[in-house]
Tab-separated table of C-alpha atoms in Angstrom:
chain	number	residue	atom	x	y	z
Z	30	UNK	CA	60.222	22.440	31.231
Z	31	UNK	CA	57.092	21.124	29.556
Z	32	UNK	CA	55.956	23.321	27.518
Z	33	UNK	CA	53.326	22.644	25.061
Z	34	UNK	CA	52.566	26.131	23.197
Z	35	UNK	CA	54.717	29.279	22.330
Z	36	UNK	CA	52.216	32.435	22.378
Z	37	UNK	CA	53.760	35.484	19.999
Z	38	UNK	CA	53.375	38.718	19.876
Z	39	UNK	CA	50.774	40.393	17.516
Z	40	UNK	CA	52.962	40.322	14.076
Z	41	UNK	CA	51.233	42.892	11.736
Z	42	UNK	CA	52.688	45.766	10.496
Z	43	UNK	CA	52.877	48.540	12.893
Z	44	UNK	CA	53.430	52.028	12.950
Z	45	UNK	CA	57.282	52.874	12.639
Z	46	UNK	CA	59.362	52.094	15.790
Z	47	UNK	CA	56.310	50.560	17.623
Z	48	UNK	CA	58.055	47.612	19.371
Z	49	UNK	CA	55.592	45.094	21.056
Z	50	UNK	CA	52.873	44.611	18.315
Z	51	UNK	CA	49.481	46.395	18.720
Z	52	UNK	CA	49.792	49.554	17.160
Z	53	UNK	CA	48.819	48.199	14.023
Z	54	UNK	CA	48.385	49.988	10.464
Z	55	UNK	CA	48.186	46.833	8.150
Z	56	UNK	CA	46.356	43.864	9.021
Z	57	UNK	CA	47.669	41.738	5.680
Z	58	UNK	CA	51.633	42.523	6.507
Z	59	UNK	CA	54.529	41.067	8.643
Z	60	UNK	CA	56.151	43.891	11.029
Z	61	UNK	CA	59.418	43.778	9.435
Z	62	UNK	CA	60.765	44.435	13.104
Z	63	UNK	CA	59.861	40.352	13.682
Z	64	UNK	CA	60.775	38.813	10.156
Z	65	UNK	CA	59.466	38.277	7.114
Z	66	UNK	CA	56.110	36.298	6.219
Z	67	UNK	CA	59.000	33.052	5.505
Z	68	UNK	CA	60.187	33.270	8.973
Z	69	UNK	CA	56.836	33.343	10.568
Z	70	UNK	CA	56.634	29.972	8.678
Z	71	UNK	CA	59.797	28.712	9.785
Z	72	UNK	CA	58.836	29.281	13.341
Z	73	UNK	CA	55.514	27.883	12.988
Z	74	UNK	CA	57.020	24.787	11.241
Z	75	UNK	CA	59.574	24.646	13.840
Z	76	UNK	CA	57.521	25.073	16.711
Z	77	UNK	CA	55.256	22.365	15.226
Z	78	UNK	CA	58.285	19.714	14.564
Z	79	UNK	CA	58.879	20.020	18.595
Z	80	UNK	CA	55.593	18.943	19.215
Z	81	UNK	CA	54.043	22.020	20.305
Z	82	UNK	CA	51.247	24.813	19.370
Z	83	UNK	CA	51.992	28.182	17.799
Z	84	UNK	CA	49.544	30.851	19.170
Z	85	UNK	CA	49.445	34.152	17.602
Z	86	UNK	CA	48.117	37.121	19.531
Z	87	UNK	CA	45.833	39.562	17.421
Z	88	UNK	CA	44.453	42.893	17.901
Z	89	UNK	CA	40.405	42.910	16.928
Z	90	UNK	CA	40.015	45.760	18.579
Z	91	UNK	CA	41.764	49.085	16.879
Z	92	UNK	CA	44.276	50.346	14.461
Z	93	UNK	CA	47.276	52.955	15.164
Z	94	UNK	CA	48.092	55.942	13.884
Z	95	UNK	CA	50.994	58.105	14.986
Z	96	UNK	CA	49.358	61.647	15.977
Z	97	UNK	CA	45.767	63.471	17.302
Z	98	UNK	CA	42.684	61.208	17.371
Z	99	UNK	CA	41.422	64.472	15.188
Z	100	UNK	CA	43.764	64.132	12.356
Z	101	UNK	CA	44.168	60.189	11.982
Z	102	UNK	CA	44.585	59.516	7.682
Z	103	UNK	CA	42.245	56.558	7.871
Z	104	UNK	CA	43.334	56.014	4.192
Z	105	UNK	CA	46.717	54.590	5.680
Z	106	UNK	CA	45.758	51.959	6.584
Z	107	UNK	CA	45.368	49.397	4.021
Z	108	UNK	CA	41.902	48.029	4.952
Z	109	UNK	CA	39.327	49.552	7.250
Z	110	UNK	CA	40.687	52.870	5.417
Z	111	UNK	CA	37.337	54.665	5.922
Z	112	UNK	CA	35.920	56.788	8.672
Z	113	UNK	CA	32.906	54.481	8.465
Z	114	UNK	CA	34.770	51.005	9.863
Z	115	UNK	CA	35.440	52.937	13.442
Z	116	UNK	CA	33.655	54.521	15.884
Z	117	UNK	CA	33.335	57.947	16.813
Z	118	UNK	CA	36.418	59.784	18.284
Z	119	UNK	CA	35.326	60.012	22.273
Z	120	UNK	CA	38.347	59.348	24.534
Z	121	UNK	CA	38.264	56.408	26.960
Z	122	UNK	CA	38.236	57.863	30.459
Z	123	UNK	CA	35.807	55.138	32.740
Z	124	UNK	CA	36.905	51.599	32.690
Z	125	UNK	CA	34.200	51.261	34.633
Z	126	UNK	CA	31.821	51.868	31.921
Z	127	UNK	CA	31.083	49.416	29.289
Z	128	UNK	CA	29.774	51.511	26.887
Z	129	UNK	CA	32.810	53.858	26.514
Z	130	UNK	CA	35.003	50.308	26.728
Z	131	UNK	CA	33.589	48.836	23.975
Z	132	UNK	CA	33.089	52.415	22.319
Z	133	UNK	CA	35.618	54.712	22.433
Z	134	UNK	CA	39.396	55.212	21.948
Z	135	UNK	CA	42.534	54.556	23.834
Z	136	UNK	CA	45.713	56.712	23.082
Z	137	UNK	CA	46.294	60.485	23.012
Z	138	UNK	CA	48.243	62.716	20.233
Z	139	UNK	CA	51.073	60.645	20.464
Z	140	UNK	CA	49.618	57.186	19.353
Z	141	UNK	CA	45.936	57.603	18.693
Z	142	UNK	CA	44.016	54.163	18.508
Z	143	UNK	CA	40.898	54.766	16.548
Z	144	UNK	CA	37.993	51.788	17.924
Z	145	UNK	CA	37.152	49.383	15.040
Z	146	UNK	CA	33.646	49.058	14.537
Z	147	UNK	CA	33.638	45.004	15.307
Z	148	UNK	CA	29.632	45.259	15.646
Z	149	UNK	CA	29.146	46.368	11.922
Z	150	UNK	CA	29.292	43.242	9.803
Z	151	UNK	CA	31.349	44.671	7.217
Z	152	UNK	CA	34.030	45.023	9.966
Z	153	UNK	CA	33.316	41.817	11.112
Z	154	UNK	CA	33.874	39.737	7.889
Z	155	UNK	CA	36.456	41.869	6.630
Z	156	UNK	CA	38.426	40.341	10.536
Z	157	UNK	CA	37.214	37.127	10.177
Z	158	UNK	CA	38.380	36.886	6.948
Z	159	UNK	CA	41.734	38.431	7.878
Z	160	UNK	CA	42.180	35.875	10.755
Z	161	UNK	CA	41.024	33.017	8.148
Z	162	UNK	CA	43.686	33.778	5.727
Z	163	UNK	CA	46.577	34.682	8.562
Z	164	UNK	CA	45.809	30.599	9.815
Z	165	UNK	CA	45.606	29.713	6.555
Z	166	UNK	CA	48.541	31.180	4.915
Z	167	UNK	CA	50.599	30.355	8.123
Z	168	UNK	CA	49.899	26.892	8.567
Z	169	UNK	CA	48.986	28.082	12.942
């Protein structure tokens, strides 16, 4: 078929029976639903004997957390854990405006997805770092 590149799913570990990948709680972990940290290597080293590229999808943008924007336990997740690394709760209701797309929340009180500060540097380096190690550690 020709293929030169397999593109994944994001593979961090997500909030319990999320299935496709971005309702993420830990940046540093494997979903357990997609295998282990090993078999991300096996696939990467496999994908790499057949000639081809291994891109992995990530999410920059927000964590997850299973209830009410107004209740989310930023201490669950294991970095970002403070109120501080996210922007205000405001729900997203104009796509058409790029203020509230780059500044407030998608979800409701059944997933809430609290908006990652990415223009506060300590947000930033802490991602750029995360993205650093997941390429390094993975061999992508």
């Amino acid at each position: 078929m020709g293929f030169t590149a397999l593109w994944i799913s994001p593979i961090t570990a997500q909030v319990p029976n999320a299935y496709h990948g971005y309702y993420q709680t830990d940046l540093y972990s494997v979903n357990s639903e997609f295998g282990s940290a090993d078999d991300l290597k096996n696939l990467v080293s496999a994908v790499h004997a057949k000639g081809m590229y291994l891109m992995l999808d990530i999410v920059p943008n927000h964590m997850a957390y299973p209830g009410c924007p107004d209740k989310v336990d930023y201490a669950s997740f294991n970095v970002m854990g403070q109120p501080s690394h996210f922007h205000a709760f405001c729900p997203l209701q104009n796509m058409q405006n790029q203020t509230e797309v780059e500044h407030c929340w998608l979800g409701n009180c059944n997933m809430a997805m609290p908006d990652l500060k990415t223009d506060d540097e300590q947000v930033a380096n802490e991602l750029n770092y995360w993205v650093k190690q997941r390429v390094s550690r993975t061999t992508l």
